[in-house]
GROMACS .gro file of N, CA, C and O in nm:
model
  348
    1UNK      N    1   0.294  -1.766  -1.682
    1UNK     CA    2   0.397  -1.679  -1.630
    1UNK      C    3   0.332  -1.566  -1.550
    1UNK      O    4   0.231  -1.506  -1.588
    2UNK      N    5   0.409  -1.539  -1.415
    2UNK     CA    6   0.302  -1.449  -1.358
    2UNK      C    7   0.409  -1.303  -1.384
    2UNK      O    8   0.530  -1.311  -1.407
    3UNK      N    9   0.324  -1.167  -1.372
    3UNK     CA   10   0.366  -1.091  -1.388
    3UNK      C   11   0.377  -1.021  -1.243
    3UNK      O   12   0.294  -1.023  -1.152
    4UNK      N   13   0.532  -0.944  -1.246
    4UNK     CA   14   0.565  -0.880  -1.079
    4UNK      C   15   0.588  -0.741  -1.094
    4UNK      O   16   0.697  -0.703  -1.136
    5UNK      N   17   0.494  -0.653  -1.061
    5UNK     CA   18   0.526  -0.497  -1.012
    5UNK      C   19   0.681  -0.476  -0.975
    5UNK      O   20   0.735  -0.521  -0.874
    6UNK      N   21   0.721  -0.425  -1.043
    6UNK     CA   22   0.849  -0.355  -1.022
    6UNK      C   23   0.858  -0.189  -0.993
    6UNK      O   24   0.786  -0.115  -1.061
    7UNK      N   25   0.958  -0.123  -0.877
    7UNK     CA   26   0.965   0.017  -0.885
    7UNK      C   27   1.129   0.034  -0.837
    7UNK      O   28   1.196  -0.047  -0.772
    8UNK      N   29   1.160   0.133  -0.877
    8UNK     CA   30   1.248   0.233  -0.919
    8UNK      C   31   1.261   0.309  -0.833
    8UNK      O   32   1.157   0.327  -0.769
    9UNK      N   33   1.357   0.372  -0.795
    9UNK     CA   34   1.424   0.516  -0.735
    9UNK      C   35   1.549   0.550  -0.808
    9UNK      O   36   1.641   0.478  -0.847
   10UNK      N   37   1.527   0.685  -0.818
   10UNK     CA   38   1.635   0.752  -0.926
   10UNK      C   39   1.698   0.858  -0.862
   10UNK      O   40   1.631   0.961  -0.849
   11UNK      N   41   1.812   0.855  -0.819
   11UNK     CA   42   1.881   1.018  -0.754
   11UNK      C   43   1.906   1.004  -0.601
   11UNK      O   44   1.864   0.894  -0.565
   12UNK      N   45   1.946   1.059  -0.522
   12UNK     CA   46   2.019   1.055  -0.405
   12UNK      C   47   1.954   0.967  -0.323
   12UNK      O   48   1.856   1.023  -0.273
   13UNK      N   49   1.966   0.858  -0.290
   13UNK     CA   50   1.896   0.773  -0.189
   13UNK      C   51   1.907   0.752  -0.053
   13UNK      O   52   1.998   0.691   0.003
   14UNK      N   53   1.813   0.802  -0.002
   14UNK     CA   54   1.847   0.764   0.139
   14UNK      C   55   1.781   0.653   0.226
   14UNK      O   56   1.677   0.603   0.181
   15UNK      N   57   1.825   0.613   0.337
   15UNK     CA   58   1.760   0.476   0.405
   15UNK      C   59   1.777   0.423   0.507
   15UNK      O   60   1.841   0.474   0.599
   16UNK      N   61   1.719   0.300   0.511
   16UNK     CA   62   1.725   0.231   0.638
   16UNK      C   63   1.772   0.046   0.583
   16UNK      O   64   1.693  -0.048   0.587
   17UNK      N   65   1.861   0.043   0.555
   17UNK     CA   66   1.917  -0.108   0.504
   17UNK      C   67   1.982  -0.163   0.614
   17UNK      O   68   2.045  -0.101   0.698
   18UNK      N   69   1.969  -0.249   0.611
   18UNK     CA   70   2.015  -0.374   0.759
   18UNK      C   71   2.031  -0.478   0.722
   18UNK      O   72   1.914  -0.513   0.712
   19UNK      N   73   2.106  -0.591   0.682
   19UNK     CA   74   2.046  -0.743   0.653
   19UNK      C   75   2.029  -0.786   0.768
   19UNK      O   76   2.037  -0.907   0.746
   20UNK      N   77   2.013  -0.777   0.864
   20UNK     CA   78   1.976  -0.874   0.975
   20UNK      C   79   1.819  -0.828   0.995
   20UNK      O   80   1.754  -0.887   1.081
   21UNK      N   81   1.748  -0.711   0.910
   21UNK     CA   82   1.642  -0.679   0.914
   21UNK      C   83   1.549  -0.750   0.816
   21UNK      O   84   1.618  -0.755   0.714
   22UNK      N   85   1.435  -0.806   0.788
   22UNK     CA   86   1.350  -0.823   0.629
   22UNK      C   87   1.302  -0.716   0.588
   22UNK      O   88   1.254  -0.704   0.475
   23UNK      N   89   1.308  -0.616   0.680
   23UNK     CA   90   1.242  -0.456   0.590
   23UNK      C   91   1.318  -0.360   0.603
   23UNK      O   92   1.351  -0.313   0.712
   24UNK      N   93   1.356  -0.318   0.485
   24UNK     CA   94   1.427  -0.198   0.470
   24UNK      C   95   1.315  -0.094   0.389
   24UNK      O   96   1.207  -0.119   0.337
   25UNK      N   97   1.393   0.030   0.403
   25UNK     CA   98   1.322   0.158   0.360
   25UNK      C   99   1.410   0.224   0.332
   25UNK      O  100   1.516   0.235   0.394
   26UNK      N  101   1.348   0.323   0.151
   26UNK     CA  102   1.454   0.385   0.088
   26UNK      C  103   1.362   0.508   0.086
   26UNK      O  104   1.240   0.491   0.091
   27UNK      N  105   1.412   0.622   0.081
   27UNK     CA  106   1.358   0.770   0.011
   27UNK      C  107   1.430   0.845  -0.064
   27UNK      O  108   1.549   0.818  -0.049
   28UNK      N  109   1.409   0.938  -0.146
   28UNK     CA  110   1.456   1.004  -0.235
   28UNK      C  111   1.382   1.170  -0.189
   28UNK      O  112   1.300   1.189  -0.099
   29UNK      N  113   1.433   1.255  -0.266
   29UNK     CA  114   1.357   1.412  -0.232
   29UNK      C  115   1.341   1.425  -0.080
   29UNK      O  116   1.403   1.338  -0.020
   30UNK      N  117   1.263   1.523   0.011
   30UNK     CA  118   1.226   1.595   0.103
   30UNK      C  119   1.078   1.542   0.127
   30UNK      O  120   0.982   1.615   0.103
   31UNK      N  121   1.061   1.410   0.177
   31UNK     CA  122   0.894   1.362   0.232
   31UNK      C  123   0.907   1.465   0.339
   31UNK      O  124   0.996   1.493   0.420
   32UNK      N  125   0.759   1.524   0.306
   32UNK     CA  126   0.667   1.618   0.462
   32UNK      C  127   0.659   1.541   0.588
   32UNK      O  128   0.557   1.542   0.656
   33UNK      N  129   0.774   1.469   0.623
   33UNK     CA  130   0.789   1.397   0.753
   33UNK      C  131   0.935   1.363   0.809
   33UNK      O  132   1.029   1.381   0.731
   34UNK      N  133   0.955   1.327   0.907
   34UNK     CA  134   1.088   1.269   0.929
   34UNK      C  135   1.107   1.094   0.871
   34UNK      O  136   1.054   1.006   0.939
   35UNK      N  137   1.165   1.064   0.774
   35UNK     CA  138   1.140   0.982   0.669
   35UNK      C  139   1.235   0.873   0.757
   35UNK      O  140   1.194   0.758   0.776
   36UNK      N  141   1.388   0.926   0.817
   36UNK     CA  142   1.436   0.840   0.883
   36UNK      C  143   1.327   0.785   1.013
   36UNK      O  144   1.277   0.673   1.013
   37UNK      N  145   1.304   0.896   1.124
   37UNK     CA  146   1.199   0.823   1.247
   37UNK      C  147   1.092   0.742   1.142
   37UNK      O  148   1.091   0.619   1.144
   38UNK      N  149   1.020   0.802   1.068
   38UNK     CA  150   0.897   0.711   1.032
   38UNK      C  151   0.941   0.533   0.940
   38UNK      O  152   0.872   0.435   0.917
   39UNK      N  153   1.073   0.563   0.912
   39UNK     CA  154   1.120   0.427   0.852
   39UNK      C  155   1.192   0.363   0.991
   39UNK      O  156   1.144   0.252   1.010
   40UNK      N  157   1.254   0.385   1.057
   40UNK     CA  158   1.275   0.335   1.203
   40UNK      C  159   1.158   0.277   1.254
   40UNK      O  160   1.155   0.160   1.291
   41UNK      N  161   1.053   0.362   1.259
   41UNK     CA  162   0.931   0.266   1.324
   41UNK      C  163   0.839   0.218   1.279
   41UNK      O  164   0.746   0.177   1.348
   42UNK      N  165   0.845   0.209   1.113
   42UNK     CA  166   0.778   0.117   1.005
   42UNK      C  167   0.869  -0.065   1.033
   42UNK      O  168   0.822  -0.178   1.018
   43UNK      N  169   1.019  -0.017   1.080
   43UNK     CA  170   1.128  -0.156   1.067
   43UNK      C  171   1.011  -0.195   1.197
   43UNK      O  172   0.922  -0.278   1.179
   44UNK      N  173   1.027  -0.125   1.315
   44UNK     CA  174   0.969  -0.208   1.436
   44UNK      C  175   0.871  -0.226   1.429
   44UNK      O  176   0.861  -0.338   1.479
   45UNK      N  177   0.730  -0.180   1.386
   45UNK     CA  178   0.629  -0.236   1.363
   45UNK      C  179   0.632  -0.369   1.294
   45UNK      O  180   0.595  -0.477   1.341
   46UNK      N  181   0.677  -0.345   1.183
   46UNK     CA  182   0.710  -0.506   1.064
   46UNK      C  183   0.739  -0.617   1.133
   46UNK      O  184   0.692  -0.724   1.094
   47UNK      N  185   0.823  -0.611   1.249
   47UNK     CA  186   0.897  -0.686   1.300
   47UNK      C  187   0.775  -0.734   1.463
   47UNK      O  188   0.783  -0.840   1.526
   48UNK      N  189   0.680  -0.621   1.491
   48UNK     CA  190   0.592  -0.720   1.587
   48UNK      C  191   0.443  -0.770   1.489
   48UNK      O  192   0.365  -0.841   1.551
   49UNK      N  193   0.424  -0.752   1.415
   49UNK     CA  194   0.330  -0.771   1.302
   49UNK      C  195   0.351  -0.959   1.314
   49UNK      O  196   0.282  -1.052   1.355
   50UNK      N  197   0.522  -0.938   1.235
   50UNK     CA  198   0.570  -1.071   1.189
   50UNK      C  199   0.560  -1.180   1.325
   50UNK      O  200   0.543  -1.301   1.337
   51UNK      N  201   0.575  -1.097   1.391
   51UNK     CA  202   0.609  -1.248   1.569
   51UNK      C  203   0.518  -1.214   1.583
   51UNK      O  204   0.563  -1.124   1.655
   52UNK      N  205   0.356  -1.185   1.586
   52UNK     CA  206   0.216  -1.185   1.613
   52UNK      C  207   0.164  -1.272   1.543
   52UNK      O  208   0.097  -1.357   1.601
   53UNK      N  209   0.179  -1.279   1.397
   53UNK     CA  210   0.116  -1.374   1.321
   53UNK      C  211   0.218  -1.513   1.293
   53UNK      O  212   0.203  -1.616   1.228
   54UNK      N  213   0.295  -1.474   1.353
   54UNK     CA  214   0.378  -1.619   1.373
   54UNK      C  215   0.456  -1.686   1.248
   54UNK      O  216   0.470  -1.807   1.230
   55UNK      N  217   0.523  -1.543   1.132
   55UNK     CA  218   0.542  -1.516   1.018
   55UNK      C  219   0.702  -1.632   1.001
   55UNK      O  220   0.802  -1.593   1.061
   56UNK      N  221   0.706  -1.697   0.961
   56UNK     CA  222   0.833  -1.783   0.988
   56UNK      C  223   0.942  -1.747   0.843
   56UNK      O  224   1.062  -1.772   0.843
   57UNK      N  225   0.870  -1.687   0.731
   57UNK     CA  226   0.928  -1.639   0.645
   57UNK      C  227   1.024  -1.538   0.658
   57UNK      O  228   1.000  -1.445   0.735
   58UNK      N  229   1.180  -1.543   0.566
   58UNK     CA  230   1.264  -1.404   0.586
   58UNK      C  231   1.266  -1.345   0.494
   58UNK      O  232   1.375  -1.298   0.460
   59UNK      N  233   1.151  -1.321   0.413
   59UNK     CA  234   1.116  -1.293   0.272
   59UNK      C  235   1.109  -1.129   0.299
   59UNK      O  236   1.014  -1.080   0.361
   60UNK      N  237   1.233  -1.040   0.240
   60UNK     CA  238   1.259  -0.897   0.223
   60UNK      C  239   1.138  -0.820   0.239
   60UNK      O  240   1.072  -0.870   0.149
   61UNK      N  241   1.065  -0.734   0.291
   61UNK     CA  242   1.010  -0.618   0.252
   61UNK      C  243   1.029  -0.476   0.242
   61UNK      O  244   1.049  -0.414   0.346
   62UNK      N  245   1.024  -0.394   0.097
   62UNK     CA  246   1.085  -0.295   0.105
   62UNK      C  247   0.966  -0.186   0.077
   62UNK      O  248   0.877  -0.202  -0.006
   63UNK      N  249   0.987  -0.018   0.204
   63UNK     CA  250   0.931   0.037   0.212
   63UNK      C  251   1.017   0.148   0.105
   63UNK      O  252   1.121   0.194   0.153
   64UNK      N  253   0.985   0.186  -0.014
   64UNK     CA  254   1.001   0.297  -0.082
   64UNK      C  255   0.914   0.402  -0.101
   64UNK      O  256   0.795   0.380  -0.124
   65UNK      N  257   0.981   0.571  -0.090
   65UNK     CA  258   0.889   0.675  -0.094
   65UNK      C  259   0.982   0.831  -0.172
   65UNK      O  260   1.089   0.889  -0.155
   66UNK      N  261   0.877   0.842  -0.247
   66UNK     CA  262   0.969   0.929  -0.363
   66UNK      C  263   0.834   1.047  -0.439
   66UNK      O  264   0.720   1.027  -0.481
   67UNK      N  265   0.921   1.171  -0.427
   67UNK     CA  266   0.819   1.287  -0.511
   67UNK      C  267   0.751   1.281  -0.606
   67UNK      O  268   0.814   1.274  -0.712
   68UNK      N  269   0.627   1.280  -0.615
   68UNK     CA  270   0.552   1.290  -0.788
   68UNK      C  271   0.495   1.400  -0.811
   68UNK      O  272   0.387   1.446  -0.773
   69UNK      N  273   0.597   1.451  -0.895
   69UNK     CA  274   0.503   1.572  -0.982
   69UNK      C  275   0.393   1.664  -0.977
   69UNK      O  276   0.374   1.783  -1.004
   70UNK      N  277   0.330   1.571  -0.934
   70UNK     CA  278   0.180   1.659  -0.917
   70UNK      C  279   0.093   1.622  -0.762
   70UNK      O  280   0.083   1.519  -0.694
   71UNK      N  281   0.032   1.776  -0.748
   71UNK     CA  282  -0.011   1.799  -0.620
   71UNK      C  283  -0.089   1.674  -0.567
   71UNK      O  284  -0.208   1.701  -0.547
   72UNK      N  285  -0.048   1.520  -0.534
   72UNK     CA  286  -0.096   1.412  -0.521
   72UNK      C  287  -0.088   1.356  -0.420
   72UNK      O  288   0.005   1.420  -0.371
   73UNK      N  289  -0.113   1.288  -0.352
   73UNK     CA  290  -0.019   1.136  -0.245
   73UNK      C  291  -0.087   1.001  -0.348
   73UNK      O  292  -0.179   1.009  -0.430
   74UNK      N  293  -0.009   0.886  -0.311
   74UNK     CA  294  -0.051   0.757  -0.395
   74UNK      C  295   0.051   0.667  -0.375
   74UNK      O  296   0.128   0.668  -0.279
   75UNK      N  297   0.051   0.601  -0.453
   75UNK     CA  298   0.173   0.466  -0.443
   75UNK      C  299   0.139   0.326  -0.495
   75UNK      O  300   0.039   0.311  -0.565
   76UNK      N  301   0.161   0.297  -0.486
   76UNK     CA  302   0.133   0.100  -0.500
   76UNK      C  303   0.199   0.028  -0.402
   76UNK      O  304   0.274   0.067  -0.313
   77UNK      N  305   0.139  -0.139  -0.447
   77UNK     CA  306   0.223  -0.236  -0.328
   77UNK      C  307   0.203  -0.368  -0.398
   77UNK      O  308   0.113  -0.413  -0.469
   78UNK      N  309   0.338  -0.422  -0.346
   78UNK     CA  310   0.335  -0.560  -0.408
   78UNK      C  311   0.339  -0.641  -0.323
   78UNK      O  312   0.330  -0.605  -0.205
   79UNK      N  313   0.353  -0.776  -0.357
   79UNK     CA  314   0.369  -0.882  -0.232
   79UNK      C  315   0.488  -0.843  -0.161
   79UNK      O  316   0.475  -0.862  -0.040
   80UNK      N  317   0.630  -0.781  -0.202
   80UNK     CA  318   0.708  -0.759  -0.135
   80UNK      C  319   0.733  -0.628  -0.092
   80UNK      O  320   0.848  -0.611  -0.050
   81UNK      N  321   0.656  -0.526  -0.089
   81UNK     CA  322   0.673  -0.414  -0.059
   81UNK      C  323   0.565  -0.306  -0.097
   81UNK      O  324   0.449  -0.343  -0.109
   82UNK      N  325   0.592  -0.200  -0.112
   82UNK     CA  326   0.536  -0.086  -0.102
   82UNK      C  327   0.602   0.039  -0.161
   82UNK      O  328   0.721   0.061  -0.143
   83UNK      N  329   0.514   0.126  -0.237
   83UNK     CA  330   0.611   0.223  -0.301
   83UNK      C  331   0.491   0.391  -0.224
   83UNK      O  332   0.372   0.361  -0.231
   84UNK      N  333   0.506   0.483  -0.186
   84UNK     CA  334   0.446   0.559  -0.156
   84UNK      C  335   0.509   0.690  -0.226
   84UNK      O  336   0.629   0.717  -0.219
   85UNK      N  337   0.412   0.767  -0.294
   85UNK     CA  338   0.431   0.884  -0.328
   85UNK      C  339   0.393   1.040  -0.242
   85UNK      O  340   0.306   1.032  -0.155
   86UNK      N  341   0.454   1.171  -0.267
   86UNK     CA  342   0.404   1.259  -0.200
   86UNK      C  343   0.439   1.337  -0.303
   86UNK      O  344   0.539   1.366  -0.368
   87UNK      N  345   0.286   1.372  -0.295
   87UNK     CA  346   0.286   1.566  -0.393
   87UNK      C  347   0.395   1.685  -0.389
   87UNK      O  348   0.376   1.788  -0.453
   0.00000   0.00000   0.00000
């Protein structure tokens, strides 16, 4: 049995969801950036990445990014996504 990284967001969510997209992006709290532009051009990057390597899969990827506690940056990533933290 293989084991799969799972993550969470808890509290006001905001995003970039599309189904005609495979990558969406969620945030929570105040990221030190414009979270909408930088998830707008995380979707279009994904999307020349995928027609470069000639990606024929429509297998979801989700960009999540949410506050941690302590004065940090970090995150994890799974086969289907990505979780990014900010201090």
């Amino acid at each position: 049995m293989e084991a799969y990284p799972t993550f969470f967001l808890a509290g006001k969510l905001n995003g970039i969801d599309d189904p005609a997209w495979a990558f969406n992006a969620y945030w929570i709290g105040s990221p030190p950036l414009d979270a909408g532009r930088a998830s707008a051009w995380s979707v279009r990057s994904f999307d020349v990445f995928r027609q470069f390597f000639a990606d024929p899969s429509r297998r979801p990827y989700t960009l999540l990014v949410r506050p941690y506690a302590r004065p940090r940056d970090g995150g994890g990533a799974s086969n289907g996504g990505v979780m990014l933290e900010y201090g």
